[in-house]
Amino acid sequence: MNINSLSLVNYRNFEDLELEFISKINCFIGNNGVGKTNILDSIYYLSFCKSWLNPIDSQNINYEHDFFLIKGNYMFDEKTTSISCGLKKGKKKSFKRNNKEYTKLSDHIGLIPLVTISPYDTNLLLGGSEERRKFLDIVISQFDKDYLQDLLKYNRVLSQRNHLLKQFAQNHSFDSDSLEIWDDQLVLYGTNIFNKRQEFIDKLIPIFQKYYQFISPEKEKIDLKYRSQLTGSDFAEILKQNTERDKILQYTTTGIHKDDLIFQLKGFPLKKNASQGQQKSYLIAIKLAQFDYIKNISKIKPILLFDDIFDKLDALRVEQIVKLVAGDHFGQIFITDTNKERLERILNKIAINYKLFRINDELLVSEKKFD
């Protein structure tokens, strides 16, 4: 599965752009601020029905216009498929496959597998636990609709339970039967989610470790752990044990909404003990493991978007990463960078077909293909 061509009309800083891609490596070179990331964002949009840069759709319309249009032509099993999205200010966006509009955008998710690696992903390593839960939920729910439904139901029940706890405090009352109704549902959905998160992480860890050891010249000991209050415990029992605490605090203190991923380097927390290069290598290894997980489930090689990820990495690590993804195990790749000489030197060294797009400050795009 590849994207053969992309058309942008009034999307972010591009008023009119037509691009054709090759099936392996496509590189966008230019100064910061010329819109390299916006091109990758539009490819992401066609996979996930939204921007990864700005979730507010209307703000992705070029400021001089009142609509945008993104269109990509994809090759699936030697058949061309057209995916397009149009949005006019004040109107509902229209998302189409082969000119037929989707009634539910969720029906499109998973059709075009895609993995991004960008500076924005550092929140996964350095941000709060909600960032890591979001990572788990996005990856798993793409291909497991039951997981997504359980997650939506869990969050709804959690909100109702918290509302009830606040009512108890306001009314100076307590009704265990009312609370138990929500507890039973929370346990049902929460246990399902916990089991699937645990299964996902168990599959991810060995792949992640393999990729990190390949990328990193130091071969440091790294670890990734799933931390949950449900590990080795009965969720229903945990809720009962914490009922008094929940009544005092007026919210639910235990459950899968408290889950986290623990990242370690040499036995210590990654965020406090790793260099920027080590953090980037760690992140890239996680994302490449995500690639493998999706590939194994979907039987499709996801598109890979590398957005400005080589900054702060030494030349050896960059070469190792490019050499790795240039292999047959991976599919179509899009790379943005400001350092044309470094990228070309590495690509020429590993003798891989690539196409180079140069974007200047006037947003003029020139292209060159290297076979």
CSV table of C-alpha atoms in Angstrom, one decimal:
chain,number,residue,atom,x,y,z
A,1,MET,CA,0.0,0.0,0.0
A,2,ASN,CA,1.4,3.4,-1.1
A,3,ILE,CA,0.3,6.9,-1.7
A,4,ASN,CA,1.2,7.8,-5.3
A,5,SER,CA,0.1,11.4,-5.4
A,6,LEU,CA,-1.1,14.2,-3.1
A,7,SER,CA,-3.0,17.4,-3.9
A,8,LEU,CA,-3.4,20.3,-1.5
A,9,VAL,CA,-5.7,23.3,-2.0
A,10,ASN,CA,-5.6,25.9,0.7
A,11,TYR,CA,-4.3,23.5,3.4
A,12,ARG,CA,-2.3,25.4,6.0
A,13,ASN,CA,0.4,27.4,4.1
A,14,PHE,CA,-0.1,25.7,0.7
A,15,GLU,CA,-2.7,27.2,-1.6
A,16,ASP,CA,-2.1,24.9,-4.5
A,17,LEU,CA,0.3,21.9,-4.4
A,18,GLU,CA,0.6,18.8,-6.5
A,19,LEU,CA,3.1,16.1,-5.7
A,20,GLU,CA,3.9,12.6,-7.0
A,21,PHE,CA,5.8,10.1,-4.8
A,22,ILE,CA,7.8,6.9,-5.3
A,23,SER,CA,7.1,3.8,-3.4
A,24,LYS,CA,10.1,3.9,-1.1
A,25,ILE,CA,11.8,7.0,0.3
A,26,ASN,CA,10.5,10.5,-0.3
A,27,CYS,CA,12.5,13.4,1.3
A,28,PHE,CA,11.5,17.0,1.9
A,29,ILE,CA,14.3,19.5,2.4
A,30,GLY,CA,14.0,23.1,3.4
A,31,ASN,CA,14.5,25.7,6.1
A,32,ASN,CA,12.3,25.6,9.2
A,33,GLY,CA,8.9,27.2,8.7
A,34,VAL,CA,8.5,26.5,4.9
A,35,GLY,CA,5.9,23.9,5.4
A,36,LYS,CA,7.6,20.5,5.2
A,37,THR,CA,5.7,19.3,8.3
A,38,ASN,CA,2.4,20.5,6.8
A,39,ILE,CA,2.9,18.1,3.9
A,40,LEU,CA,3.4,15.2,6.2
A,41,ASP,CA,0.4,16.4,8.3
A,42,SER,CA,-1.8,16.3,5.2
A,43,ILE,CA,-0.8,12.6,4.6
A,44,TYR,CA,-1.5,11.9,8.3
A,45,TYR,CA,-5.0,13.6,7.8
A,46,LEU,CA,-5.9,11.2,5.1
A,47,SER,CA,-5.2,8.2,7.4
A,48,PHE,CA,-6.8,9.5,10.6
A,49,CYS,CA,-9.4,12.1,9.4
A,50,LYS,CA,-7.7,14.8,11.4
A,51,SER,CA,-4.5,16.9,11.7
A,52,TRP,CA,-1.9,15.8,14.1
A,53,LEU,CA,-0.7,19.5,14.4
A,54,ASN,CA,-4.0,21.2,15.1
A,55,PRO,CA,-7.2,19.2,15.9
A,56,ILE,CA,-9.3,22.3,15.2
A,57,ASP,CA,-10.2,21.7,11.6
A,58,SER,CA,-11.1,25.3,10.7
A,59,GLN,CA,-7.7,26.5,11.8
A,60,ASN,CA,-6.0,24.3,9.1
A,61,ILE,CA,-7.6,26.4,6.3
A,62,ASN,CA,-5.2,28.8,4.7
A,63,TYR,CA,-5.9,32.2,6.3
A,64,GLU,CA,-6.7,33.9,3.0
A,65,HIS,CA,-9.4,31.4,2.0
A,66,ASP,CA,-12.5,29.8,3.5
A,67,PHE,CA,-12.0,26.1,2.6
A,68,PHE,CA,-9.4,23.4,2.1
A,69,LEU,CA,-9.1,20.2,0.1
A,70,ILE,CA,-6.7,17.3,0.5
A,71,LYS,CA,-6.7,14.5,-2.0
A,72,GLY,CA,-4.5,11.4,-2.1
A,73,ASN,CA,-4.3,8.6,-4.7
A,74,TYR,CA,-3.3,5.3,-3.1
A,75,MET,CA,-2.3,1.9,-4.5
A,76,PHE,CA,-3.9,-1.1,-2.8
A,77,ASP,CA,-3.1,-4.5,-4.4
A,78,GLU,CA,-2.5,-2.8,-7.8
A,79,LYS,CA,-5.8,-1.0,-7.6
A,80,THR,CA,-6.0,2.8,-7.3
A,81,THR,CA,-8.1,4.2,-4.4
A,82,SER,CA,-8.8,7.9,-4.0
A,83,ILE,CA,-9.2,9.4,-0.5
A,84,SER,CA,-10.2,13.1,-0.1
A,85,CYS,CA,-11.2,15.5,2.6
A,86,GLY,CA,-12.8,18.9,2.1
A,87,LEU,CA,-13.8,21.5,4.6
A,88,LYS,CA,-15.6,24.8,4.2
A,89,LYS,CA,-15.8,27.3,7.1
A,90,GLY,CA,-19.0,26.8,9.1
A,91,LYS,CA,-19.7,23.5,7.4
A,92,LYS,CA,-19.2,19.8,8.3
A,93,LYS,CA,-16.2,18.3,6.7
A,94,SER,CA,-16.7,15.8,3.8
A,95,PHE,CA,-14.4,12.7,3.9
A,96,LYS,CA,-14.6,10.4,0.8
A,97,ARG,CA,-13.3,7.2,-0.5
A,98,ASN,CA,-13.5,6.9,-4.3
A,99,ASN,CA,-15.9,9.8,-4.3
A,100,LYS,CA,-18.3,8.1,-1.9
A,101,GLU,CA,-18.7,9.9,1.4
A,102,TYR,CA,-18.3,8.2,4.7
A,103,THR,CA,-21.3,8.2,7.0
A,104,LYS,CA,-19.0,7.5,10.0
A,105,LEU,CA,-15.3,8.6,10.0
A,106,SER,CA,-14.5,5.7,12.4
A,107,ASP,CA,-15.1,3.3,9.4
A,108,HIS,CA,-12.1,4.8,7.7
A,109,ILE,CA,-9.6,4.5,10.6
A,110,GLY,CA,-7.3,1.5,10.0
A,111,LEU,CA,-7.7,1.5,6.2
A,112,ILE,CA,-4.4,3.4,5.7
A,113,PRO,CA,-2.0,2.3,8.5
A,114,LEU,CA,0.5,5.1,9.3
A,115,VAL,CA,3.1,5.7,12.0
A,116,THR,CA,4.6,9.1,12.7
A,117,ILE,CA,7.9,10.0,14.4
A,118,SER,CA,8.3,13.7,15.2
A,119,PRO,CA,9.5,16.1,17.9
A,120,TYR,CA,5.9,16.3,19.1
A,121,ASP,CA,6.2,12.7,20.1
A,122,THR,CA,8.6,13.6,22.9
A,123,ASN,CA,5.5,14.1,25.1
A,124,LEU,CA,5.2,10.4,25.1
A,125,LEU,CA,8.5,10.2,27.0
A,126,LEU,CA,8.5,13.4,28.9
A,127,GLY,CA,4.8,14.3,29.4
A,128,GLY,CA,2.3,13.1,31.9
A,129,SER,CA,0.8,9.6,32.1
A,130,GLU,CA,-2.2,10.7,30.0
A,131,GLU,CA,0.1,11.0,27.0
A,132,ARG,CA,1.2,7.4,27.4
A,133,ARG,CA,-2.4,6.1,27.9
A,134,LYS,CA,-3.4,8.0,24.8
A,135,PHE,CA,-0.6,6.2,22.9
A,136,LEU,CA,-1.9,2.8,24.0
A,137,ASP,CA,-5.5,3.7,23.2
A,138,ILE,CA,-4.7,5.1,19.7
A,139,VAL,CA,-2.6,2.1,18.6
A,140,ILE,CA,-4.9,-0.6,20.0
A,141,SER,CA,-8.2,1.0,19.0
A,142,GLN,CA,-7.2,1.4,15.3
A,143,PHE,CA,-7.7,-2.3,14.8
A,144,ASP,CA,-9.8,-3.4,17.8
A,145,LYS,CA,-13.3,-1.7,17.7
A,146,ASP,CA,-14.4,-3.6,20.8
A,147,TYR,CA,-11.5,-2.0,22.7
A,148,LEU,CA,-12.6,1.5,21.5
A,149,GLN,CA,-16.2,0.8,22.6
A,150,ASP,CA,-15.0,-0.5,26.0
A,151,LEU,CA,-12.9,2.7,26.4
A,152,LEU,CA,-15.8,5.0,25.6
A,153,LYS,CA,-18.1,3.1,27.9
A,154,TYR,CA,-15.5,3.1,30.7
A,155,ASN,CA,-14.9,6.9,30.5
A,156,ARG,CA,-18.7,7.4,30.5
A,157,VAL,CA,-19.2,5.2,33.6
A,158,LEU,CA,-16.2,6.8,35.3
A,159,SER,CA,-17.7,10.3,34.8
A,160,GLN,CA,-21.1,9.1,36.3
A,161,ARG,CA,-19.4,7.5,39.3
A,162,ASN,CA,-17.4,10.6,40.0
A,163,HIS,CA,-20.6,12.7,39.7
A,164,LEU,CA,-22.3,10.4,42.2
A,165,LEU,CA,-19.4,10.7,44.6
A,166,LYS,CA,-19.7,14.5,44.5
A,167,GLN,CA,-23.5,14.2,45.1
A,168,PHE,CA,-22.8,12.1,48.2
A,169,ALA,CA,-20.5,14.8,49.6
A,170,GLN,CA,-22.9,17.6,48.8
A,171,ASN,CA,-25.9,15.8,50.4
A,172,HIS,CA,-23.9,14.4,53.3
A,173,SER,CA,-25.3,10.9,52.3
A,174,PHE,CA,-24.1,7.6,51.0
A,175,ASP,CA,-25.9,4.9,49.0
A,176,SER,CA,-23.7,1.8,48.4
A,177,ASP,CA,-26.3,0.2,46.1
A,178,SER,CA,-26.2,3.2,43.7
A,179,LEU,CA,-22.4,3.1,43.7
A,180,GLU,CA,-22.3,-0.6,43.1
A,181,ILE,CA,-24.2,-0.2,39.8
A,182,TRP,CA,-21.4,1.9,38.5
A,183,ASP,CA,-18.7,-0.2,40.1
A,184,ASP,CA,-19.9,-3.4,38.3
A,185,GLN,CA,-19.7,-1.6,34.9
A,186,LEU,CA,-16.4,0.0,35.6
A,187,VAL,CA,-14.9,-3.5,36.5
A,188,LEU,CA,-16.3,-5.0,33.3
A,189,TYR,CA,-15.0,-2.5,30.9
A,190,GLY,CA,-11.8,-1.7,32.9
A,191,THR,CA,-10.7,-5.4,33.1
A,192,ASN,CA,-11.2,-5.8,29.3
A,193,ILE,CA,-9.1,-2.7,28.7
A,194,PHE,CA,-6.4,-3.8,31.1
A,195,ASN,CA,-6.1,-7.3,29.5
A,196,LYS,CA,-5.7,-5.8,26.0
A,197,ARG,CA,-3.2,-3.2,27.1
A,198,GLN,CA,-1.1,-5.9,28.8
A,199,GLU,CA,-1.3,-8.1,25.8
A,200,PHE,CA,-0.2,-5.2,23.5
A,201,ILE,CA,2.8,-4.3,25.7
A,202,ASP,CA,3.9,-7.9,26.1
A,203,LYS,CA,4.1,-8.0,22.3
A,204,LEU,CA,5.7,-4.6,21.9
A,205,ILE,CA,8.6,-5.0,24.5
A,206,PRO,CA,10.8,-7.5,22.7
A,207,ILE,CA,10.4,-5.7,19.3
A,208,PHE,CA,11.2,-2.4,21.0
A,209,GLN,CA,14.3,-3.8,22.6
A,210,LYS,CA,15.5,-5.3,19.3
A,211,TYR,CA,15.2,-1.9,17.5
A,212,TYR,CA,16.9,0.1,20.2
A,213,GLN,CA,19.9,-2.2,20.3
A,214,PHE,CA,20.2,-1.9,16.5
A,215,ILE,CA,19.9,1.9,16.5
A,216,SER,CA,22.1,2.7,19.6
A,217,PRO,CA,25.9,2.1,19.3
A,218,GLU,CA,26.3,2.0,23.1
A,219,LYS,CA,24.0,-1.0,23.5
A,220,GLU,CA,22.6,0.3,26.8
A,221,LYS,CA,20.2,-1.7,29.0
A,222,ILE,CA,16.7,-0.3,28.4
A,223,ASP,CA,13.4,-1.3,29.7
A,224,LEU,CA,9.7,-0.6,29.2
A,225,LYS,CA,7.1,-1.6,31.7
A,226,TYR,CA,3.3,-1.4,32.0
A,227,ARG,CA,2.2,-0.1,35.4
A,228,SER,CA,-1.4,-0.7,36.4
A,229,GLN,CA,-3.2,-0.9,39.7
A,230,LEU,CA,-5.0,-4.0,38.2
A,231,THR,CA,-1.7,-6.0,37.8
A,232,GLY,CA,-2.1,-9.1,40.1
A,233,SER,CA,-5.2,-7.6,41.7
A,234,ASP,CA,-9.0,-7.9,41.4
A,235,PHE,CA,-10.5,-4.6,40.2
A,236,ALA,CA,-13.7,-5.1,42.1
A,237,GLU,CA,-11.8,-5.6,45.3
A,238,ILE,CA,-9.6,-2.6,44.7
A,239,LEU,CA,-12.7,-0.4,44.3
A,240,LYS,CA,-14.2,-1.7,47.5
A,241,GLN,CA,-10.9,-1.1,49.4
A,242,ASN,CA,-10.8,2.5,48.2
A,243,THR,CA,-14.4,3.4,48.7
A,244,GLU,CA,-13.8,5.6,51.8
A,245,ARG,CA,-10.9,7.4,50.1
A,246,ASP,CA,-13.0,8.0,47.0
A,247,LYS,CA,-15.8,9.4,49.2
A,248,ILE,CA,-13.4,11.9,50.8
A,249,LEU,CA,-11.7,13.0,47.6
A,250,GLN,CA,-15.0,12.9,45.6
A,251,TYR,CA,-13.5,11.1,42.6
A,252,THR,CA,-12.4,7.5,41.6
A,253,THR,CA,-8.8,7.0,42.7
A,254,THR,CA,-8.2,3.5,41.2
A,255,GLY,CA,-8.7,2.0,37.8
A,256,ILE,CA,-7.1,1.8,34.3
A,257,HIS,CA,-7.4,5.6,34.0
A,258,LYS,CA,-4.3,5.7,36.3
A,259,ASP,CA,-2.2,3.3,34.1
A,260,ASP,CA,1.2,4.4,32.9
A,261,LEU,CA,4.2,3.2,30.9
A,262,ILE,CA,7.5,3.3,32.7
A,263,PHE,CA,10.6,4.0,30.5
A,264,GLN,CA,14.0,3.2,31.9
A,265,LEU,CA,17.6,3.4,30.8
A,266,LYS,CA,20.3,1.5,32.7
A,267,GLY,CA,17.6,0.9,35.5
A,268,PHE,CA,16.8,4.6,36.0
A,269,PRO,CA,14.0,6.8,34.8
A,270,LEU,CA,14.6,7.8,31.1
A,271,LYS,CA,13.5,11.4,31.4
A,272,LYS,CA,16.0,12.2,34.1
A,273,ASN,CA,19.0,10.1,33.0
A,274,ALA,CA,19.1,10.0,29.2
A,275,SER,CA,20.7,12.4,26.8
A,276,GLN,CA,18.6,13.9,24.0
A,277,GLY,CA,20.1,11.4,21.6
A,278,GLN,CA,19.3,8.5,23.8
A,279,GLN,CA,15.7,9.8,24.3
A,280,LYS,CA,15.3,10.1,20.5
A,281,SER,CA,16.7,6.6,19.9
A,282,TYR,CA,14.2,5.3,22.6
A,283,LEU,CA,11.3,7.1,21.0
A,284,ILE,CA,12.2,5.8,17.5
A,285,ALA,CA,12.5,2.3,18.8
A,286,ILE,CA,9.0,2.5,20.3
A,287,LYS,CA,7.5,3.8,17.1
A,288,LEU,CA,9.2,1.2,14.9
A,289,ALA,CA,7.9,-1.5,17.3
A,290,GLN,CA,4.5,0.1,16.8
A,291,PHE,CA,5.1,-0.2,13.0
A,292,ASP,CA,5.7,-4.0,13.4
A,293,TYR,CA,2.6,-4.4,15.7
A,294,ILE,CA,0.4,-2.7,13.1
A,295,LYS,CA,2.0,-4.6,10.2
A,296,ASN,CA,1.4,-7.9,11.9
A,297,ILE,CA,-2.3,-7.2,12.6
A,298,SER,CA,-3.2,-5.4,9.3
A,299,LYS,CA,-0.9,-7.4,7.0
A,300,ILE,CA,-0.1,-4.0,5.5
A,301,LYS,CA,3.2,-2.1,5.8
A,302,PRO,CA,2.2,1.2,7.4
A,303,ILE,CA,3.4,4.5,5.8
A,304,LEU,CA,6.2,6.0,7.9
A,305,LEU,CA,6.5,9.7,8.5
A,306,PHE,CA,9.9,10.9,9.9
A,307,ASP,CA,9.5,14.6,10.7
A,308,ASP,CA,12.7,16.4,11.6
A,309,ILE,CA,13.9,13.5,13.9
A,310,PHE,CA,17.6,13.5,13.0
A,311,ASP,CA,18.4,16.7,14.9
A,312,LYS,CA,20.4,15.8,18.1
A,313,LEU,CA,21.3,12.4,16.7
A,314,ASP,CA,24.9,11.6,15.8
A,315,ALA,CA,25.7,10.6,12.2
A,316,LEU,CA,26.1,6.9,13.1
A,317,ARG,CA,22.6,6.7,14.6
A,318,VAL,CA,21.0,8.5,11.7
A,319,GLU,CA,22.8,6.2,9.2
A,320,GLN,CA,21.6,3.1,11.2
A,321,ILE,CA,18.0,4.3,11.2
A,322,VAL,CA,17.9,5.1,7.5
A,323,LYS,CA,19.6,1.9,6.6
A,324,LEU,CA,17.1,0.0,8.7
A,325,VAL,CA,13.9,1.5,7.2
A,326,ALA,CA,15.3,1.3,3.7
A,327,GLY,CA,15.1,-2.5,3.9
A,328,ASP,CA,12.3,-4.6,2.5
A,329,HIS,CA,10.7,-5.0,5.9
A,330,PHE,CA,9.5,-1.4,5.7
A,331,GLY,CA,7.3,0.2,3.1
A,332,GLN,CA,6.9,3.8,1.9
A,333,ILE,CA,8.7,6.5,3.9
A,334,PHE,CA,8.5,10.3,4.1
A,335,ILE,CA,11.4,12.2,5.7
A,336,THR,CA,11.7,15.9,6.4
A,337,ASP,CA,15.1,17.5,7.2
A,338,THR,CA,17.0,20.8,7.0
A,339,ASN,CA,20.4,19.2,6.3
A,340,LYS,CA,20.3,18.2,2.7
A,341,GLU,CA,24.0,17.2,2.5
A,342,ARG,CA,23.8,14.8,5.5
A,343,LEU,CA,20.7,13.1,4.3
A,344,GLU,CA,21.9,12.7,0.7
A,345,ARG,CA,25.3,11.4,1.8
A,346,ILE,CA,23.6,8.6,3.8
A,347,LEU,CA,21.0,7.7,1.1
A,348,ASN,CA,23.7,7.5,-1.5
A,349,LYS,CA,25.9,5.4,0.7
A,350,ILE,CA,23.2,2.8,1.2
A,351,ALA,CA,22.3,2.9,-2.5
A,352,ILE,CA,18.5,3.2,-2.2
A,353,ASN,CA,16.1,4.8,-4.6
A,354,TYR,CA,14.8,8.1,-3.3
A,355,LYS,CA,13.0,11.2,-4.4
A,356,LEU,CA,14.1,14.6,-3.1
A,357,PHE,CA,11.7,17.6,-2.8
A,358,ARG,CA,13.3,21.0,-2.1
A,359,ILE,CA,11.0,23.7,-0.7
A,360,ASN,CA,12.2,27.2,-0.7
A,361,ASP,CA,11.0,30.2,1.3
A,362,GLU,CA,8.6,31.2,-1.5
A,363,LEU,CA,7.0,27.7,-1.1
A,364,LEU,CA,8.2,26.7,-4.6
A,365,VAL,CA,8.8,22.9,-4.7
A,366,SER,CA,11.5,21.4,-7.0
A,367,GLU,CA,12.0,17.6,-7.2
A,368,LYS,CA,14.7,15.2,-8.2
A,369,LYS,CA,14.6,11.4,-8.4
A,370,PHE,CA,17.6,9.2,-7.7
A,371,ASP,CA,17.6,5.6,-8.9
